[in-house]
mmCIF file with all atom_site columns, C-alpha atoms in Angstrom:
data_model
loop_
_atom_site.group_PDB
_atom_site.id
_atom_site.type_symbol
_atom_site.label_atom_id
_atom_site.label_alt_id
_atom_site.label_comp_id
_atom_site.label_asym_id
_atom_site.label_entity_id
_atom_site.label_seq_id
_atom_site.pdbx_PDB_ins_code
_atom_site.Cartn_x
_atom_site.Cartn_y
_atom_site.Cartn_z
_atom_site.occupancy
_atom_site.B_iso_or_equiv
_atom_site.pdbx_formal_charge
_atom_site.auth_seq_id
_atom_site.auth_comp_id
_atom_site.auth_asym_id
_atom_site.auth_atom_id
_atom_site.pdbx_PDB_model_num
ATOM 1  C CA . UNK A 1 1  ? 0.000   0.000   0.000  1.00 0.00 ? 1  UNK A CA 1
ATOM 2  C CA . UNK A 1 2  ? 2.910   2.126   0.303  1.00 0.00 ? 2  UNK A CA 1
ATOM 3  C CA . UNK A 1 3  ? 2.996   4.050   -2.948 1.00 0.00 ? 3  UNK A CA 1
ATOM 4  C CA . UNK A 1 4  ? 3.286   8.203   -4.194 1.00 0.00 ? 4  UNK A CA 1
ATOM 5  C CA . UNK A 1 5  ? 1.354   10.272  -1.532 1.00 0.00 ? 5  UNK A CA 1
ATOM 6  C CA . UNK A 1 6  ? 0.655   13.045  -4.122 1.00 0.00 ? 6  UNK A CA 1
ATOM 7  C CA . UNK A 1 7  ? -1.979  11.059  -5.495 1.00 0.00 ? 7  UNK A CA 1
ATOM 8  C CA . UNK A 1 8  ? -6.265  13.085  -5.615 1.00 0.00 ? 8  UNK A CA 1
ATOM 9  C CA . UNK A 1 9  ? -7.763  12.159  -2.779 1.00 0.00 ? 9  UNK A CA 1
ATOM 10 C CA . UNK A 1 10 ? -5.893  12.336  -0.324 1.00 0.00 ? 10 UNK A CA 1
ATOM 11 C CA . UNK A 1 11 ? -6.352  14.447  3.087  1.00 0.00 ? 11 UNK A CA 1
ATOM 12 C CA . UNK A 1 12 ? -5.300  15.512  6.382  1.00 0.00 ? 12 UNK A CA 1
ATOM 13 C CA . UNK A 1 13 ? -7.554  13.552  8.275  1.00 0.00 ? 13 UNK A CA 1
ATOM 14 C CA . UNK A 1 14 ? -8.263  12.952  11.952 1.00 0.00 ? 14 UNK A CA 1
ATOM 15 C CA . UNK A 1 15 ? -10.104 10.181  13.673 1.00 0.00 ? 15 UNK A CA 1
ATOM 16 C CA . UNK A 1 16 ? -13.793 11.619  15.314 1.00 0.00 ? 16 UNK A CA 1
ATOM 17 C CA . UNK A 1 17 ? -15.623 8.095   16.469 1.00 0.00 ? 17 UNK A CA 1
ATOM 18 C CA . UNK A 1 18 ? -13.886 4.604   16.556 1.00 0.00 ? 18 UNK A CA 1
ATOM 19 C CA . UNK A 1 19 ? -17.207 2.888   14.968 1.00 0.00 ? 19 UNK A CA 1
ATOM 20 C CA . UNK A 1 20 ? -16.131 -0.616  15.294 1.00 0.00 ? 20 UNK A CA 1
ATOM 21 C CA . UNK A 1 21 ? -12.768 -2.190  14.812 1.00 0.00 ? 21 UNK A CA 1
ATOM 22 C CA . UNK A 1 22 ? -12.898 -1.520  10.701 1.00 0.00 ? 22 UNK A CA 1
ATOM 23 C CA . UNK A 1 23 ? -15.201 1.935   10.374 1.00 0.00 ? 23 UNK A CA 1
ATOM 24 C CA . UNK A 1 24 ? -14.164 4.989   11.907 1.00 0.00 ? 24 UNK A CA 1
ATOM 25 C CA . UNK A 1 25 ? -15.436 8.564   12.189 1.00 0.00 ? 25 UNK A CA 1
ATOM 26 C CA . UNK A 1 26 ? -13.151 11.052  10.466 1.00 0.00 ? 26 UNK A CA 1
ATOM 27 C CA . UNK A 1 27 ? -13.039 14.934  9.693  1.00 0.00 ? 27 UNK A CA 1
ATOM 28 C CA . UNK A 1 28 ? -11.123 15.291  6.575  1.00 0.00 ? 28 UNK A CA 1
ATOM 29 C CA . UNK A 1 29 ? -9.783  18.773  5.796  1.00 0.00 ? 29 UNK A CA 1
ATOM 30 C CA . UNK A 1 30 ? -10.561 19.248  2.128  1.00 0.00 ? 30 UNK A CA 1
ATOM 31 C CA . UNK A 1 31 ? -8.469  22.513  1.680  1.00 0.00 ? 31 UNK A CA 1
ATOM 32 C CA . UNK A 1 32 ? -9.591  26.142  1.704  1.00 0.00 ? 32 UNK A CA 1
ATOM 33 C CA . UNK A 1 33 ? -11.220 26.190  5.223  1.00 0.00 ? 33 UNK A CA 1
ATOM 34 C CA . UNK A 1 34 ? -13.710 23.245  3.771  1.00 0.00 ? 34 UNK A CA 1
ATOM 35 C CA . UNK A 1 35 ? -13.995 20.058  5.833  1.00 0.00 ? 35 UNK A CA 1
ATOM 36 C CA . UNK A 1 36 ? -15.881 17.107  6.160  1.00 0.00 ? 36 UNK A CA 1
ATOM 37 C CA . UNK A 1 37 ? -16.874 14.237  7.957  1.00 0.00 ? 37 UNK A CA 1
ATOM 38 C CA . UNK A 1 38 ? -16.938 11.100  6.273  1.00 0.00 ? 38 UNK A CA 1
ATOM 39 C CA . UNK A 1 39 ? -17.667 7.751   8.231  1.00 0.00 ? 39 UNK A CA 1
ATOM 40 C CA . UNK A 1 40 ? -15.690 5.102   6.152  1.00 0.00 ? 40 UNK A CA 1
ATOM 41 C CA . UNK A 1 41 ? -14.632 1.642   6.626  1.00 0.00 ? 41 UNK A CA 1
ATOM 42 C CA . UNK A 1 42 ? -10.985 0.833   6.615  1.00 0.00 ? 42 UNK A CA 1
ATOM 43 C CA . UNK A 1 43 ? -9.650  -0.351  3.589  1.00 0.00 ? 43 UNK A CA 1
ATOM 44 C CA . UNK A 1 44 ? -8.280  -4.078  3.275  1.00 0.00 ? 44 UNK A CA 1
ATOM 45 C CA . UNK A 1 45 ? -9.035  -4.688  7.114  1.00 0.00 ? 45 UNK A CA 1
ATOM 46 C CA . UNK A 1 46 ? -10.951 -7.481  8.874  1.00 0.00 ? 46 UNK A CA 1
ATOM 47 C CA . UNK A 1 47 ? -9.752  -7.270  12.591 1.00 0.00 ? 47 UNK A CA 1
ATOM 48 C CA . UNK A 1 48 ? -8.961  -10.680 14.097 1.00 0.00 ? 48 UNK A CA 1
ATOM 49 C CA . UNK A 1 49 ? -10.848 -8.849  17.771 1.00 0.00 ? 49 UNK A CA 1
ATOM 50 C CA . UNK A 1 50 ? -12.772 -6.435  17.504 1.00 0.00 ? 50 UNK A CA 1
ATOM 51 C CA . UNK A 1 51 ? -12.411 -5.037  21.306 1.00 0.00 ? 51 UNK A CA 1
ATOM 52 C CA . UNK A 1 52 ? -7.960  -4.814  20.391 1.00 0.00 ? 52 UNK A CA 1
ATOM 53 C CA . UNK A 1 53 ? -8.767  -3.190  17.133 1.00 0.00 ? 53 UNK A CA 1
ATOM 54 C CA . UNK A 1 54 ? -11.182 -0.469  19.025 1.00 0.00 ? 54 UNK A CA 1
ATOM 55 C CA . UNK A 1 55 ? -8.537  0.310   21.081 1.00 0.00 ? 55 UNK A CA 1
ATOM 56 C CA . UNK A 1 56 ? -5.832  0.325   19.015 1.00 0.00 ? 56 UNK A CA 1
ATOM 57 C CA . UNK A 1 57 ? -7.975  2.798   16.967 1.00 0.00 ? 57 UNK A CA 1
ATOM 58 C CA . UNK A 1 58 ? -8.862  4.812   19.319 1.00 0.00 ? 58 UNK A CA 1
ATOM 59 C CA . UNK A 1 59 ? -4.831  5.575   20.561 1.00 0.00 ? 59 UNK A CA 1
ATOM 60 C CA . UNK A 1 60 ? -4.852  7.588   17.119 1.00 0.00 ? 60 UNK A CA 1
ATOM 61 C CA . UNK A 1 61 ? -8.130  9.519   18.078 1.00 0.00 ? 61 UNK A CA 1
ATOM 62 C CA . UNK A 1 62 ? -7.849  13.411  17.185 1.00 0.00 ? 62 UNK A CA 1
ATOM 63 C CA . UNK A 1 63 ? -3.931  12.537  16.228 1.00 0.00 ? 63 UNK A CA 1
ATOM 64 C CA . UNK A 1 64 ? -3.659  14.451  12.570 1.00 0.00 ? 64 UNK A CA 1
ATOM 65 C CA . UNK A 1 65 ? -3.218  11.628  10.097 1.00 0.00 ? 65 UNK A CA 1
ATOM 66 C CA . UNK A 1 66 ? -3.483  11.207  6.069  1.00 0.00 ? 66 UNK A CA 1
ATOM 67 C CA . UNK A 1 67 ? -6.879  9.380   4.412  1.00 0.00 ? 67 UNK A CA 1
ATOM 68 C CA . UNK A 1 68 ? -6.527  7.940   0.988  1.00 0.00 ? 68 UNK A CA 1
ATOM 69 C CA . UNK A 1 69 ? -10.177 7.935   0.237  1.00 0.00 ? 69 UNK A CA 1
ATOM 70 C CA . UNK A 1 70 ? -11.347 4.638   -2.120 1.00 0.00 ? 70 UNK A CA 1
ATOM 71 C CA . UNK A 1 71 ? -14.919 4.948   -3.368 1.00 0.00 ? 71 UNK A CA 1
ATOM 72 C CA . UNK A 1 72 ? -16.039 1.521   -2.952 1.00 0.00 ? 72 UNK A CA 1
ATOM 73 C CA . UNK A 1 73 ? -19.647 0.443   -4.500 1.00 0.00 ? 73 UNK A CA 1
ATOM 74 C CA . UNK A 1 74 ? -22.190 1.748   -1.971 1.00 0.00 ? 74 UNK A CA 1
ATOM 75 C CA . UNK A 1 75 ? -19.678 3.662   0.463  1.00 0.00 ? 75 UNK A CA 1
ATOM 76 C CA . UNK A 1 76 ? -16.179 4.908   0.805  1.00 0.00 ? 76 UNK A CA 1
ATOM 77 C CA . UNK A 1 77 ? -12.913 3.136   2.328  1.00 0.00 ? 77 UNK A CA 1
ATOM 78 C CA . UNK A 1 78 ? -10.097 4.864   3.617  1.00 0.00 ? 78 UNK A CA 1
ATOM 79 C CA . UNK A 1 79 ? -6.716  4.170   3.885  1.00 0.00 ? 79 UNK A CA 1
ATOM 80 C CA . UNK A 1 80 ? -4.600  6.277   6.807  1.00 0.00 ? 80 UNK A CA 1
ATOM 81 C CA . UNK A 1 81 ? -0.985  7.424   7.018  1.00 0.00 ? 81 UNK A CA 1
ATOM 82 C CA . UNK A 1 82 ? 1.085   8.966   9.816  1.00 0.00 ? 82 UNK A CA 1
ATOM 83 C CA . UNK A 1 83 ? 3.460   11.705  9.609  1.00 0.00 ? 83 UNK A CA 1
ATOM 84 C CA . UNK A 1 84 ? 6.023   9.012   8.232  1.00 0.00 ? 84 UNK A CA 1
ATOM 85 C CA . UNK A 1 85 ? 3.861   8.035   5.425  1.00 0.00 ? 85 UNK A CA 1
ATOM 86 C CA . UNK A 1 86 ? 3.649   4.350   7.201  1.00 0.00 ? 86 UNK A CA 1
ATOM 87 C CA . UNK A 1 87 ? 0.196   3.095   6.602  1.00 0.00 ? 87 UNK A CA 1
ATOM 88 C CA . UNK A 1 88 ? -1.935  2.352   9.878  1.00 0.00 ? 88 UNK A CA 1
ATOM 89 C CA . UNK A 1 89 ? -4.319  -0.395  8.130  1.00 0.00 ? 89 UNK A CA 1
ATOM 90 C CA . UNK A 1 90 ? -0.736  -2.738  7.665  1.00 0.00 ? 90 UNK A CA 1
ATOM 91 C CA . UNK A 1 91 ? 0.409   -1.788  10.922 1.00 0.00 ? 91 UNK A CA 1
ATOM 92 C CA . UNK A 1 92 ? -2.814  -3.713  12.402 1.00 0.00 ? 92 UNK A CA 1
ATOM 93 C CA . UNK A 1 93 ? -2.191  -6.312  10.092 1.00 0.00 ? 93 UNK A CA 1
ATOM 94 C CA . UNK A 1 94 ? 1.541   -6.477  11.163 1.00 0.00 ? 94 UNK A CA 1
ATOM 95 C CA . UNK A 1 95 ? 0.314   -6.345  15.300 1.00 0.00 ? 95 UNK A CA 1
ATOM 96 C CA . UNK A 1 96 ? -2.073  -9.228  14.586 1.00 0.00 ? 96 UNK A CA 1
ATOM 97 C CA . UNK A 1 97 ? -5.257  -7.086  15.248 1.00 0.00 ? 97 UNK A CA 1
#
């Protein structure tokens, strides 16, 4: 997953509402004071518990992030990046969550 970050749709993002272990709450800043809140499920990511991927989530809760936003058929998935460009949906894969 770990490809050009100047790619469309992508935004400064930060996590509102840990949902469930896979959809999450965010308010993505769209550029010229324009933002938006967007509840999306995370993209390529079936937690193994629900309850350790809630938590983990919500560690990362208000933290500015990046959201690669995928239009999927009937709702959006997101992809989200840290300041180092390391993608959070293979980190939980990588931690077993």
């Amino acid at each position: 997953m770990e490809e050009d970050m100047n790619e469309l749709h992508i935004y400064k993002a930060w996590i509102k509402e840990v949902v469930n272990g896979s959809i999450v709450v965010l308010d993505l800043d769209l550029g010229f004071n324009i933002s938006y809140e967007l509840r999306a499920q995370l993209h390529d990511v079936v937690p193994k518990s629900n309850d350790a991927a809630m938590r983990w989530l919500e560690d990362k809760v208000d933290r500015e992030l990046k959201a690669r936003v995928h239009k999927a058929k009937k709702h959006f998935t997101v992809e989200l990046f840290d300041d180092d460009n390391v993608c959070l949906n293979d980190e939980m894969y990588n931690a077993g969550i």
